[in-house]
Amino acid sequence: MQKWITTTLSASALAVGILSSSAMAQQAPAAAPAPAQNYSDAQLEKFVSASQKIAMISQEYTPKLEASKSEETKQEVYKQADEKMVEAVHKEGMTVDQFNGINQALQQNPELVQRVQKMVK
């Protein structure tokens, strides 16, 4: 569960970065980029929409998580956020694996980031 939250919070940060049109290409690892996946525009548009929703969920749950006093309460907040994030991804017609795959590809491929940035409304 926490691995998913960490990944989606990373995606949320990515989504916020894309929404603010930051230069994501500069954040790419120094190593050679991974081979580009042939993601269709439709897949990337679903990713953008899901990322925007995940960013909103993250903004909603981060204060709740920070305010949690006990580990038990934190786990419950993680669970609630996780469920909402998974639901947001599924509502866009994607699996969590597909979403995470695009998220990982974006972190390694500046050209893919540029494609996604053009889709952000």
PDB file of C-alpha atoms in Angstrom:
ATOM      1  CA  MET A   1       0.000   0.000   0.000  1.00  0.00           C
ATOM      2  CA  GLN A   2       2.639   2.564   0.951  1.00  0.00           C
ATOM      3  CA  LYS A   3       4.651   1.827  -2.169  1.00  0.00           C
ATOM      4  CA  TRP A   4       1.612   2.836  -4.246  1.00  0.00           C
ATOM      5  CA  ILE A   5       1.165   6.012  -2.218  1.00  0.00           C
ATOM      6  CA  THR A   6       4.819   6.903  -2.642  1.00  0.00           C
ATOM      7  CA  THR A   7       4.563   6.327  -6.367  1.00  0.00           C
ATOM      8  CA  THR A   8       1.388   8.316  -6.706  1.00  0.00           C
ATOM      9  CA  LEU A   9       2.695  11.133  -4.575  1.00  0.00           C
ATOM     10  CA  SER A  10       5.668  11.183  -6.896  1.00  0.00           C
ATOM     11  CA  ALA A  11       3.230  11.283  -9.791  1.00  0.00           C
ATOM     12  CA  SER A  12       1.383  14.074  -8.046  1.00  0.00           C
ATOM     13  CA  ALA A  13       4.565  16.066  -7.831  1.00  0.00           C
ATOM     14  CA  LEU A  14       5.116  15.340 -11.487  1.00  0.00           C
ATOM     15  CA  ALA A  15       1.579  16.426 -12.302  1.00  0.00           C
ATOM     16  CA  VAL A  16       1.989  19.636 -10.360  1.00  0.00           C
ATOM     17  CA  GLY A  17       5.261  20.234 -12.186  1.00  0.00           C
ATOM     18  CA  ILE A  18       3.602  19.641 -15.525  1.00  0.00           C
ATOM     19  CA  LEU A  19       0.675  21.878 -14.598  1.00  0.00           C
ATOM     20  CA  SER A  20       3.038  24.688 -13.694  1.00  0.00           C
ATOM     21  CA  SER A  21       4.965  24.077 -16.937  1.00  0.00           C
ATOM     22  CA  SER A  22       8.244  23.581 -15.139  1.00  0.00           C
ATOM     23  CA  ALA A  23      11.178  22.284 -17.112  1.00  0.00           C
ATOM     24  CA  MET A  24      10.816  18.595 -16.350  1.00  0.00           C
ATOM     25  CA  ALA A  25      13.519  17.721 -18.855  1.00  0.00           C
ATOM     26  CA  GLN A  26      16.071  19.251 -16.520  1.00  0.00           C
ATOM     27  CA  GLN A  27      15.050  16.803 -13.816  1.00  0.00           C
ATOM     28  CA  ALA A  28      15.808  13.770 -15.953  1.00  0.00           C
ATOM     29  CA  PRO A  29      18.544  11.472 -14.648  1.00  0.00           C
ATOM     30  CA  ALA A  30      22.060  12.120 -15.908  1.00  0.00           C
ATOM     31  CA  ALA A  31      22.195   8.647 -17.431  1.00  0.00           C
ATOM     32  CA  ALA A  32      21.130   8.090 -21.009  1.00  0.00           C
ATOM     33  CA  PRO A  33      17.350   8.175 -21.350  1.00  0.00           C
ATOM     34  CA  ALA A  34      15.486   4.917 -21.484  1.00  0.00           C
ATOM     35  CA  PRO A  35      14.145   3.895 -24.877  1.00  0.00           C
ATOM     36  CA  ALA A  36      10.946   5.759 -25.616  1.00  0.00           C
ATOM     37  CA  GLN A  37       7.750   3.820 -25.223  1.00  0.00           C
ATOM     38  CA  ASN A  38       5.336   4.278 -28.037  1.00  0.00           C
ATOM     39  CA  TYR A  39       2.568   5.788 -25.957  1.00  0.00           C
ATOM     40  CA  SER A  40      -0.394   7.014 -27.954  1.00  0.00           C
ATOM     41  CA  ASP A  41      -1.774  10.505 -27.460  1.00  0.00           C
ATOM     42  CA  ALA A  42      -4.903   8.906 -25.993  1.00  0.00           C
ATOM     43  CA  GLN A  43      -2.842   7.064 -23.361  1.00  0.00           C
ATOM     44  CA  LEU A  44      -0.955  10.215 -22.465  1.00  0.00           C
ATOM     45  CA  GLU A  45      -4.172  12.235 -22.246  1.00  0.00           C
ATOM     46  CA  LYS A  46      -5.580   9.667 -19.804  1.00  0.00           C
ATOM     47  CA  PHE A  47      -2.360   9.915 -17.810  1.00  0.00           C
ATOM     48  CA  VAL A  48      -2.572  13.725 -17.701  1.00  0.00           C
ATOM     49  CA  SER A  49      -6.177  13.639 -16.542  1.00  0.00           C
ATOM     50  CA  ALA A  50      -5.449  11.006 -13.888  1.00  0.00           C
ATOM     51  CA  SER A  51      -2.367  12.938 -12.734  1.00  0.00           C
ATOM     52  CA  GLN A  52      -4.402  16.087 -12.272  1.00  0.00           C
ATOM     53  CA  LYS A  53      -6.942  14.189 -10.179  1.00  0.00           C
ATOM     54  CA  ILE A  54      -4.196  12.514  -8.155  1.00  0.00           C
ATOM     55  CA  ALA A  55      -2.592  15.894  -7.500  1.00  0.00           C
ATOM     56  CA  MET A  56      -5.886  17.153  -6.076  1.00  0.00           C
ATOM     57  CA  ILE A  57      -6.258  14.040  -3.918  1.00  0.00           C
ATOM     58  CA  SER A  58      -2.694  14.467  -2.700  1.00  0.00           C
ATOM     59  CA  GLN A  59      -3.370  18.089  -1.791  1.00  0.00           C
ATOM     60  CA  GLU A  60      -6.461  16.972   0.123  1.00  0.00           C
ATOM     61  CA  TYR A  61      -4.760  14.171   2.062  1.00  0.00           C
ATOM     62  CA  THR A  62      -1.288  15.580   2.741  1.00  0.00           C
ATOM     63  CA  PRO A  63      -2.504  17.872   5.557  1.00  0.00           C
ATOM     64  CA  LYS A  64      -4.490  14.989   7.044  1.00  0.00           C
ATOM     65  CA  LEU A  65      -1.408  12.801   6.961  1.00  0.00           C
ATOM     66  CA  GLU A  66       0.760  15.496   8.525  1.00  0.00           C
ATOM     67  CA  ALA A  67      -1.834  16.038  11.268  1.00  0.00           C
ATOM     68  CA  SER A  68      -2.004  12.323  12.095  1.00  0.00           C
ATOM     69  CA  LYS A  69      -0.572  11.674  15.532  1.00  0.00           C
ATOM     70  CA  SER A  70      -0.461   7.883  15.600  1.00  0.00           C
ATOM     71  CA  GLU A  71       0.858   5.319  13.164  1.00  0.00           C
ATOM     72  CA  GLU A  72      -2.598   3.755  13.068  1.00  0.00           C
ATOM     73  CA  THR A  73      -4.176   7.040  12.009  1.00  0.00           C
ATOM     74  CA  LYS A  74      -1.481   7.570   9.360  1.00  0.00           C
ATOM     75  CA  GLN A  75      -2.148   4.108   7.958  1.00  0.00           C
ATOM     76  CA  GLU A  76      -5.867   4.881   7.715  1.00  0.00           C
ATOM     77  CA  VAL A  77      -5.152   8.153   5.885  1.00  0.00           C
ATOM     78  CA  TYR A  78      -2.786   6.319   3.508  1.00  0.00           C
ATOM     79  CA  LYS A  79      -5.483   3.733   2.864  1.00  0.00           C
ATOM     80  CA  GLN A  80      -8.147   6.333   2.108  1.00  0.00           C
ATOM     81  CA  ALA A  81      -5.856   8.309  -0.207  1.00  0.00           C
ATOM     82  CA  ASP A  82      -4.695   5.128  -1.913  1.00  0.00           C
ATOM     83  CA  GLU A  83      -8.260   4.035  -2.626  1.00  0.00           C
ATOM     84  CA  LYS A  84      -9.176   7.416  -4.092  1.00  0.00           C
ATOM     85  CA  MET A  85      -6.038   7.521  -6.243  1.00  0.00           C
ATOM     86  CA  VAL A  86      -6.599   4.018  -7.587  1.00  0.00           C
ATOM     87  CA  GLU A  87     -10.211   4.928  -8.336  1.00  0.00           C
ATOM     88  CA  ALA A  88      -9.098   8.087 -10.181  1.00  0.00           C
ATOM     89  CA  VAL A  89      -6.707   6.067 -12.352  1.00  0.00           C
ATOM     90  CA  HIS A  90      -9.353   3.432 -13.101  1.00  0.00           C
ATOM     91  CA  LYS A  91     -11.944   6.094 -13.989  1.00  0.00           C
ATOM     92  CA  GLU A  92      -9.562   7.291 -16.697  1.00  0.00           C
ATOM     93  CA  GLY A  93      -9.540   3.798 -18.181  1.00  0.00           C
ATOM     94  CA  MET A  94      -6.047   2.905 -17.013  1.00  0.00           C
ATOM     95  CA  THR A  95      -4.564   0.309 -14.725  1.00  0.00           C
ATOM     96  CA  VAL A  96      -2.224   1.308 -11.913  1.00  0.00           C
ATOM     97  CA  ASP A  97       0.599  -0.468 -13.760  1.00  0.00           C
ATOM     98  CA  GLN A  98      -0.082   1.548 -16.932  1.00  0.00           C
ATOM     99  CA  PHE A  99      -0.160   4.787 -14.960  1.00  0.00           C
ATOM    100  CA  ASN A 100       3.054   3.968 -13.098  1.00  0.00           C
ATOM    101  CA  GLY A 101       4.727   2.889 -16.351  1.00  0.00           C
ATOM    102  CA  ILE A 102       4.038   6.251 -17.981  1.00  0.00           C
ATOM    103  CA  ASN A 103       5.106   8.034 -14.792  1.00  0.00           C
ATOM    104  CA  GLN A 104       8.436   6.181 -14.828  1.00  0.00           C
ATOM    105  CA  ALA A 105       8.921   6.803 -18.545  1.00  0.00           C
ATOM    106  CA  LEU A 106       8.357  10.533 -18.012  1.00  0.00           C
ATOM    107  CA  GLN A 107      11.057  10.628 -15.373  1.00  0.00           C
ATOM    108  CA  GLN A 108      13.535   9.223 -17.895  1.00  0.00           C
ATOM    109  CA  ASN A 109      12.472  10.714 -21.208  1.00  0.00           C
ATOM    110  CA  PRO A 110      12.481  14.487 -21.854  1.00  0.00           C
ATOM    111  CA  GLU A 111      10.787  14.073 -25.255  1.00  0.00           C
ATOM    112  CA  LEU A 112       7.863  12.299 -23.627  1.00  0.00           C
ATOM    113  CA  VAL A 113       7.650  15.095 -21.048  1.00  0.00           C
ATOM    114  CA  GLN A 114       7.382  17.617 -23.869  1.00  0.00           C
ATOM    115  CA  ARG A 115       4.528  15.647 -25.445  1.00  0.00           C
ATOM    116  CA  VAL A 116       2.679  15.555 -22.136  1.00  0.00           C
ATOM    117  CA  GLN A 117       3.280  19.256 -21.441  1.00  0.00           C
ATOM    118  CA  LYS A 118       1.615  20.110 -24.768  1.00  0.00           C
ATOM    119  CA  MET A 119      -1.489  18.202 -23.638  1.00  0.00           C
ATOM    120  CA  VAL A 120      -1.910  20.030 -20.346  1.00  0.00           C
ATOM    121  CA  LYS A 121      -4.802  22.455 -20.580  1.00  0.00           C
TER     122      LYS A 121
END
